[in-house]
Amino acid sequence: MTLLLDIISTAAILFIVAAGLLAIFGVLKIINFAHGAWLTVGAYCAVVTTELGLNPWFALPLAFILGALLGGLTERFIVRPLYRRPLDAILATWGLGIVIGQLITLWFGRDVHFTTALMQGTVDVLGTSYSFYRLFAVLAALAIGLGFAFLLDGTRLGLSAQAVIMNEALARALGIDTEKVRLATFMAGAGLAALAGVLLAPMTSVDPNMGVPWLTGAFMLVMVAGTSFGALAVACLLFGAAQVVVSTFLSPILGGITVAVLCAITLRIRPKWFARA
Amino acid sequence: MRDSQKLRLFLLVGLAVVALLLVVFGPAVLGRFSLNVLTRSMIYAMLALTVDLLWGYTGILTFGQAAFFGVGAYATAMVLMHIGASPSLLLLAFVAAIIVPVVLGLIVGWLSFYHGSTPLYATVISLVVPIVMTQIVFSGGVWTGSSSGLVGYDVLPLGLTGFFRLTGFCLLVLAVLAIVFVRSDAGRLLVAIRDNEARVAYLGINPARVKILLTATLAGVAGLAGFLYANASGVVAPENTGFVFGTEIVVWTALGGRGTIIGPVLGAIGIDYLSASLSGDLPFLWQLVIGGLFVVMIIVLPGGLASLVTRHFPRGKGQQSLKAMPTTADANGTDRREDVFVSIENLGKSYGSLAVLKGINLDIRPGELVSIVGPNGAGKTTMMRCLSDGTEPIEGTVTINGHNIAGLAPEGVVSLGVGRKFQVASIFDTMTVAECLRMARLRHVTPSFTRSETEIALPGPAAEILQLTGIAEIMDRPVSLLSHGQRQALELAMVVALEPKLILLDEPTAGLTKAERTTIGTVLKTLTAKLGFAAILVEHDLDFVRDISSRIVVLHHGKLVLDGTVEDVIHSEIVRTIYSGGAHV
């Protein structure tokens, strides 16, 4: 039972982290390597609210707004000139990640920080007591997934975004302001990354380089999932399950690379498997 | 031209001599700290060189060189630590430090490159490899020293100055080899792959194989750097093999100047040396500056610092001269004209539920010029694709020269004697005319790895196309400066230079002037009627088709509705209805 709950909550956490990256990749066709840095920014928002003694929930909106603002600036000044050079965009956003990481280090130092949990205690699930917070993460993942589904299908912006995903040239010809769609998507993606950082903070320790391992994992998942949130959810569940199983029964160190290795193999053998899901 | 080339050569030799003097006499003037750091920096510069060859020249963005470096370093340290450090074991360590990364490189290359793989996928793999390697090191227990690494093994008895000179010498040799290679005819193939991988495949060269070989070779070089590092520093740590280190190498390469050899070398040495000197005083600020500089550089100066210098030295190419090889009249053999060269049986092709081609049957013999006509969307270009790429899923069979092409990648189909000219001229945009033509000859002429030839011998018909269109006069011109018509003619010449037996042409005259059309028409007629080539032509211009074809095939809604002589088709009622827009046959 614990194993099952572990699998579900691990998948949920992977989904939360990867969602922002997927949104940006789907619309902009660009891999945002600053994703890890924004995650870190979000986690430090949680640190700041803790240090100021504010209500820890306050970190959520703070992180989203800060992430979206930074994302907006990044889109305008770094990503926009590089739309035609996707590999260079990876590098430039990675460079930005270095800059943000060093700024955080200059401000907060290299030390590891801890934050107060948003909620504590355990809860009984069918006879197994389980961390309440990890279950909350599952709810958060569901909320994010459903939120995106609603945004894409229920709003004008989402419809435009879908049009851009499918055929950008045509969308532009039909009078959709694709630049605005890109900007909005990038801001949402960055905000989401920061939000993920806040949610992650109580589960791990917070340090200036905490984003890097999450970035690589999320990147692999997004590559496998393509541009669909449904596929991402499936991929997170499958590979998350594999990770938990390997960590539990073999070794936690091998568990850490399970997602990356499985994703690489999946891409080599059946690149389109998940995209169809 | 000649003078600028001499000047470049002179500058390069001068630079090499200066570098040699620095390596030999450096220890006399440099302090302990500088020697130590510079030895490390020069090892890193070797890595930057390998990243540059992969990324700057061939277009493969890789973070994986760190893994090969780490594997080489760990192989060395593990032999020396756990087995011993006698001279023969040092030799064993040296061999292992190169062989193991090469084998790993072959595996990584096989994973990364295959027909239809994307550049992003190769980058993904290059990201996974160092991550996996680091975790393996972490879980290696006593064998790898886990997170603390390996330290305290015996190394080559060279001392500080000895290691400085050894690494300096290795770097210098490597840089000279790299410079000679990238300027050679074989080295230009890397740039061709970066510019236009599809065209490389359709010239009959397997780009995936070239990339795999390159990856394996450069993995070996990275392993050598790892061997030097493990000896010179006396310690190996998990960070040496990690993904973050892999990105650092890319940063040095980018700042120094990708696509040049000297840029990344100086970039790596300069940044690493400055990092070591400055990091004591302002560690995080320095990283911040490097990161910021990197972002700005990628956006506004993608060529790196070296492009500030190279833009004052335009690529001085020697005068290239064209030589026509003697044509053996009717090289393809008149006696075999009755043999069917291409046989298409019941060919069908669908995209999802949309059937683009249905039940096509067609035989083509040497010496025939078959034109495929039909309105837009009739499936003409799709048919060309099915004939030239056996990996396209189709129904029915396509047999070329007696071989079923199912499953053959474009380069395999080319080796059966098929040349394909695309609708939009597909050539190598950063090369000169002569370089493009040389790439087209690589299948027949083994290129030199050390020299760039000044004469280029082409089969007679290819040379004739160049002469008729005046391109023969401008062999040294970059193709980016060619007109639309010249680009089309150049691609046709490249395809003919492959010495194919069948040429596929997709609207070769679109956008050409009347005069250019006539020239191309004449050339095609000579190729087929006189020299025995077979040709399939997709064309909209019915007048042109009437003038040159020996046979016309009409496609409509994916079906073959008419197959006959020019006379048959021109006077056919069906064709008139189709083109006036009515018929649903």
Coordinates of C-alpha atoms in Angstrom, one line a residue, chain B residues 86-403:
Chain B
S86 CA 54.2 -0.4 -12.8
P87 CA 55.2 0.8 -16.3
S88 CA 53.3 -2.0 -18.0
L89 CA 50.2 -1.2 -15.9
L90 CA 50.5 2.4 -16.8
L91 CA 50.4 1.4 -20.4
L92 CA 47.4 -0.7 -19.6
A93 CA 45.7 2.3 -17.9
F94 CA 46.5 4.4 -21.0
V95 CA 45.0 1.8 -23.3
A96 CA 41.9 1.4 -21.1
A97 CA 41.5 5.1 -20.8
I98 CA 41.1 5.3 -24.6
I99 CA 39.4 2.0 -25.5
V100 CA 36.6 2.1 -22.9
P101 CA 35.4 5.6 -23.9
V102 CA 35.6 4.6 -27.6
V103 CA 33.4 1.6 -27.0
L104 CA 31.0 3.7 -24.9
G105 CA 31.1 6.3 -27.7
L106 CA 30.1 3.7 -30.3
I107 CA 27.1 2.7 -28.1
V108 CA 26.1 6.3 -27.4
G109 CA 26.5 7.0 -31.1
W110 CA 24.3 4.1 -32.1
L111 CA 21.7 5.3 -29.6
S112 CA 21.8 8.9 -30.8
F113 CA 22.0 8.7 -34.6
Y114 CA 19.8 6.8 -36.9
H115 CA 17.8 7.5 -40.0
G116 CA 15.2 10.0 -38.9
S117 CA 16.7 11.0 -35.5
T118 CA 16.5 14.6 -34.5
P119 CA 19.3 16.9 -33.3
L120 CA 17.4 17.4 -30.1
Y121 CA 17.3 13.6 -29.4
A122 CA 21.1 13.4 -29.7
T123 CA 21.3 16.3 -27.1
V124 CA 18.9 14.4 -24.9
I125 CA 21.2 11.3 -25.0
S126 CA 24.3 13.4 -24.4
L127 CA 22.5 14.6 -21.3
V128 CA 21.6 11.2 -20.0
V129 CA 25.1 9.6 -20.4
P130 CA 26.9 11.9 -17.9
I131 CA 24.0 11.6 -15.4
V132 CA 24.1 7.8 -15.6
M133 CA 27.9 7.8 -15.4
T134 CA 27.9 9.9 -12.2
Q135 CA 25.3 7.7 -10.6
I136 CA 27.4 4.6 -11.5
V137 CA 30.4 6.3 -9.9
F138 CA 28.4 7.0 -6.8
S139 CA 27.2 3.4 -6.5
G140 CA 30.6 2.0 -7.2
G141 CA 31.6 1.7 -3.6
V142 CA 35.3 1.0 -3.0
W143 CA 36.0 0.5 -6.7
T144 CA 35.2 4.1 -7.6
G145 CA 35.5 5.7 -4.2
S146 CA 31.9 6.8 -4.4
S147 CA 31.3 10.4 -3.6
S148 CA 34.8 11.2 -2.4
G149 CA 36.5 9.9 -5.6
L150 CA 39.8 8.2 -5.9
V151 CA 43.0 9.8 -4.6
G152 CA 46.5 8.7 -3.5
Y153 CA 47.4 6.4 -6.4
D154 CA 50.9 6.4 -8.1
V155 CA 51.0 8.3 -11.3
L156 CA 53.4 8.9 -14.2
P157 CA 56.7 10.1 -12.6
L158 CA 56.8 13.4 -14.5
G159 CA 56.5 16.2 -11.9
L160 CA 54.8 19.5 -12.3
T161 CA 56.9 20.8 -15.3
G162 CA 56.8 17.4 -17.0
F163 CA 53.0 17.3 -16.9
F164 CA 52.8 20.8 -18.1
R165 CA 54.9 20.0 -21.1
L166 CA 53.2 16.7 -21.8
T167 CA 49.7 18.2 -21.8
G168 CA 50.9 21.2 -23.8
F169 CA 52.4 19.0 -26.4
C170 CA 49.3 16.8 -26.6
L171 CA 47.1 19.8 -27.0
L172 CA 49.3 21.3 -29.6
V173 CA 49.4 18.1 -31.6
L174 CA 45.6 17.7 -31.3
A175 CA 45.0 21.3 -32.4
V176 CA 47.2 20.9 -35.4
L177 CA 45.5 17.6 -36.4
A178 CA 42.1 19.2 -36.0
I179 CA 43.0 22.2 -38.1
V180 CA 44.4 20.1 -40.9
F181 CA 41.4 17.8 -40.7
V182 CA 38.7 20.4 -40.8
R183 CA 40.3 22.0 -43.8
S184 CA 40.7 18.7 -45.7
D185 CA 38.1 17.4 -48.1
A186 CA 37.0 14.8 -45.6
G187 CA 36.6 17.4 -42.9
R188 CA 34.3 19.4 -45.0
L189 CA 31.9 16.5 -44.8
L190 CA 31.2 17.5 -41.2
V191 CA 30.1 20.9 -42.3
A192 CA 28.0 19.4 -45.0
I193 CA 26.1 17.3 -42.4
R194 CA 25.6 20.4 -40.3
D195 CA 24.3 22.4 -43.3
N196 CA 22.0 19.8 -44.8
E197 CA 21.9 16.2 -43.5
A198 CA 19.2 15.1 -45.9
R199 CA 21.3 16.1 -48.9
V200 CA 24.3 14.2 -47.5
A201 CA 22.1 11.1 -47.3
Y202 CA 20.8 11.6 -50.8
L203 CA 24.4 11.9 -52.0
G204 CA 24.8 8.3 -50.9
I205 CA 26.7 8.9 -47.7
N206 CA 25.2 7.6 -44.4
P207 CA 25.3 10.6 -42.1
A208 CA 24.5 8.5 -39.1
R209 CA 27.5 6.4 -39.6
V210 CA 29.8 9.4 -40.0
K211 CA 28.4 10.9 -36.8
I212 CA 28.8 7.6 -34.9
L213 CA 32.4 7.3 -36.0
L214 CA 33.1 10.9 -35.1
T215 CA 31.5 10.4 -31.6
A216 CA 33.5 7.3 -31.0
T217 CA 36.8 8.9 -32.1
L218 CA 36.3 12.0 -30.0
A219 CA 35.2 9.9 -27.1
G220 CA 38.7 8.4 -27.4
V221 CA 40.3 11.8 -27.4
A222 CA 38.3 12.8 -24.3
G223 CA 39.5 9.6 -22.7
L224 CA 43.1 10.6 -23.4
A225 CA 42.4 13.9 -21.8
G226 CA 41.0 11.9 -18.8
F227 CA 44.2 9.9 -18.7
L228 CA 46.3 13.0 -18.5
Y229 CA 44.0 14.5 -15.9
A230 CA 44.0 11.5 -13.6
N231 CA 47.8 11.5 -13.8
A232 CA 48.5 15.2 -13.5
S233 CA 46.0 16.0 -10.7
G234 CA 46.4 12.7 -8.9
V235 CA 42.7 12.7 -8.0
V236 CA 39.4 11.9 -9.8
A237 CA 36.0 12.9 -8.5
P238 CA 32.4 12.3 -9.6
E239 CA 32.1 16.0 -10.7
N240 CA 34.6 15.2 -13.5
T241 CA 32.1 13.0 -15.2
G242 CA 28.9 15.0 -14.6
F243 CA 26.4 16.9 -16.7
V244 CA 27.3 20.2 -15.2
F245 CA 30.9 19.8 -16.2
G246 CA 29.6 18.9 -19.7
T247 CA 27.8 22.2 -19.9
E248 CA 30.9 24.1 -18.8
I249 CA 32.8 22.7 -21.7
V250 CA 30.1 23.9 -24.0
V251 CA 30.3 27.4 -22.4
W252 CA 34.0 27.6 -23.1
T253 CA 33.5 26.5 -26.7
A254 CA 30.7 29.0 -27.2
L255 CA 32.6 31.9 -25.7
G256 CA 35.8 31.1 -27.6
G257 CA 34.1 30.6 -30.9
R258 CA 32.5 27.5 -32.2
G259 CA 33.4 26.5 -35.7
T260 CA 37.0 27.6 -35.3
I261 CA 39.8 25.5 -33.7
I262 CA 41.8 28.1 -32.0
G263 CA 38.8 29.9 -30.4
P264 CA 37.6 27.1 -28.1
V265 CA 41.2 26.3 -27.2
L266 CA 41.9 29.8 -26.1
G267 CA 38.4 30.1 -24.6
A268 CA 38.9 27.1 -22.4
I269 CA 42.4 28.0 -21.3
G270 CA 41.5 31.7 -20.7
I271 CA 38.3 31.1 -18.8
D272 CA 39.6 28.2 -16.6
Y273 CA 42.8 30.1 -15.8
L274 CA 40.9 33.3 -14.9
S275 CA 38.4 31.3 -12.9
A276 CA 41.2 29.8 -10.9
S277 CA 42.9 33.1 -10.3
L278 CA 39.8 35.1 -9.5
S279 CA 37.6 32.6 -7.7
G280 CA 39.5 33.1 -4.5
D281 CA 38.4 36.7 -4.3
L282 CA 35.0 36.8 -5.9
P283 CA 33.9 33.2 -6.5
F284 CA 30.2 33.6 -7.2
L285 CA 30.5 37.0 -9.0
W286 CA 32.9 35.4 -11.5
Q287 CA 30.5 32.6 -12.3
L288 CA 27.8 35.2 -12.6
V289 CA 29.8 37.2 -15.1
I290 CA 30.6 34.1 -17.2
G291 CA 27.0 33.1 -17.2
G292 CA 25.8 36.5 -18.2
L293 CA 28.4 36.8 -20.9
F294 CA 27.4 33.4 -22.2
V295 CA 23.8 34.4 -22.6
V296 CA 24.6 37.7 -24.3
M297 CA 27.2 36.0 -26.6
I298 CA 24.7 33.3 -27.7
I299 CA 22.1 35.9 -28.6
V300 CA 24.2 38.6 -30.3
L301 CA 27.5 36.9 -31.3
P302 CA 26.8 33.2 -31.9
G303 CA 30.2 32.8 -33.4
G304 CA 31.9 33.6 -30.1
L305 CA 34.9 35.9 -29.6
A306 CA 36.8 34.2 -32.5
S307 CA 34.2 35.6 -35.0
L308 CA 35.5 39.1 -34.1
V309 CA 38.8 38.0 -35.6
T310 CA 37.7 35.7 -38.4
R311 CA 35.3 38.2 -40.0
H312 CA 38.5 40.1 -41.0
F313 CA 39.8 36.9 -42.7
P314 CA 37.4 35.7 -45.3
R315 CA 37.9 32.1 -46.0
G316 CA 40.6 32.2 -48.6
K317 CA 40.1 29.2 -50.9
G318 CA 42.6 28.3 -53.5
Q319 CA 41.4 28.7 -57.1
Q320 CA 39.4 25.6 -57.8
S321 CA 39.5 24.3 -61.4
L322 CA 37.1 22.0 -63.0
K323 CA 38.1 19.0 -65.0
A324 CA 35.7 17.0 -67.0
M325 CA 36.3 13.2 -66.9
P326 CA 36.3 11.6 -70.3
T327 CA 32.8 10.2 -71.0
T328 CA 32.6 6.8 -72.2
A329 CA 29.8 7.1 -74.7
D330 CA 26.7 5.5 -73.3
A331 CA 28.2 4.5 -70.0
N332 CA 25.0 2.8 -69.0
G333 CA 25.1 0.4 -71.9
T334 CA 22.8 0.5 -74.8
D335 CA 22.7 -3.2 -75.0
R336 CA 20.8 -3.3 -71.7
R337 CA 18.1 -0.8 -72.8
E338 CA 15.4 -3.4 -72.8
D339 CA 16.0 -4.4 -69.1
V340 CA 13.6 -2.7 -66.8
F341 CA 15.5 -0.5 -64.4
V342 CA 12.7 0.6 -62.1
S343 CA 9.6 -1.5 -61.6
I344 CA 6.8 -0.2 -59.5
E345 CA 4.1 -2.7 -58.6
N346 CA 0.8 -1.9 -57.1
L347 CA 2.3 1.1 -55.2
G348 CA 0.0 2.7 -52.6
K349 CA 0.7 5.2 -49.9
S350 CA -1.6 6.6 -47.3
Y351 CA -1.3 9.2 -44.5
G352 CA -3.7 7.9 -41.9
S353 CA -7.0 7.5 -43.7
L354 CA -6.0 9.7 -46.6
A355 CA -4.8 7.6 -49.6
V356 CA -2.4 9.6 -51.6
L357 CA -1.4 6.9 -54.1
K358 CA -3.4 3.9 -55.1
G359 CA -2.4 0.9 -57.2
I360 CA 0.3 2.4 -59.3
N361 CA 2.1 0.1 -61.8
L362 CA 5.0 1.5 -63.8
D363 CA 8.1 0.1 -65.5
I364 CA 11.0 2.3 -66.6
R365 CA 13.9 1.4 -68.8
P366 CA 17.3 3.0 -69.3
G367 CA 17.2 5.9 -71.8
E368 CA 13.6 6.8 -71.0
L369 CA 12.6 10.2 -69.8
V370 CA 9.3 9.7 -68.1
S371 CA 7.3 12.8 -67.1
I372 CA 4.7 12.6 -64.4
V373 CA 2.1 15.3 -64.8
G374 CA -1.1 16.0 -62.9
P375 CA -2.8 18.7 -60.9
N376 CA -1.7 19.8 -57.5
G377 CA -2.3 17.1 -54.9
A378 CA -2.2 14.3 -57.4
G379 CA 0.6 12.6 -55.5
K380 CA 3.5 13.3 -57.7
T381 CA 6.0 14.4 -55.1
T382 CA 4.9 11.6 -52.8
M383 CA 5.7 9.2 -55.5
M384 CA 9.2 10.6 -55.8
R385 CA 9.6 10.1 -52.1
C386 CA 8.5 6.5 -52.3
L387 CA 11.0 5.8 -55.0
S388 CA 14.0 7.3 -53.2
D389 CA 13.5 6.4 -49.6
G390 CA 12.8 2.8 -48.8
T391 CA 11.9 3.5 -45.2
E392 CA 8.7 5.2 -46.2
P393 CA 5.9 2.8 -45.3
I394 CA 4.1 1.8 -48.5
E395 CA 1.9 -0.8 -50.0
G396 CA 3.2 -2.7 -53.0
T397 CA 6.8 -3.0 -54.1
V398 CA 9.4 -0.7 -55.7
T399 CA 12.2 -2.6 -57.4
I400 CA 15.3 -0.8 -58.6
N401 CA 17.9 -2.5 -60.6
G402 CA 16.6 -5.8 -59.4
H403 CA 16.5 -4.9 -55.7

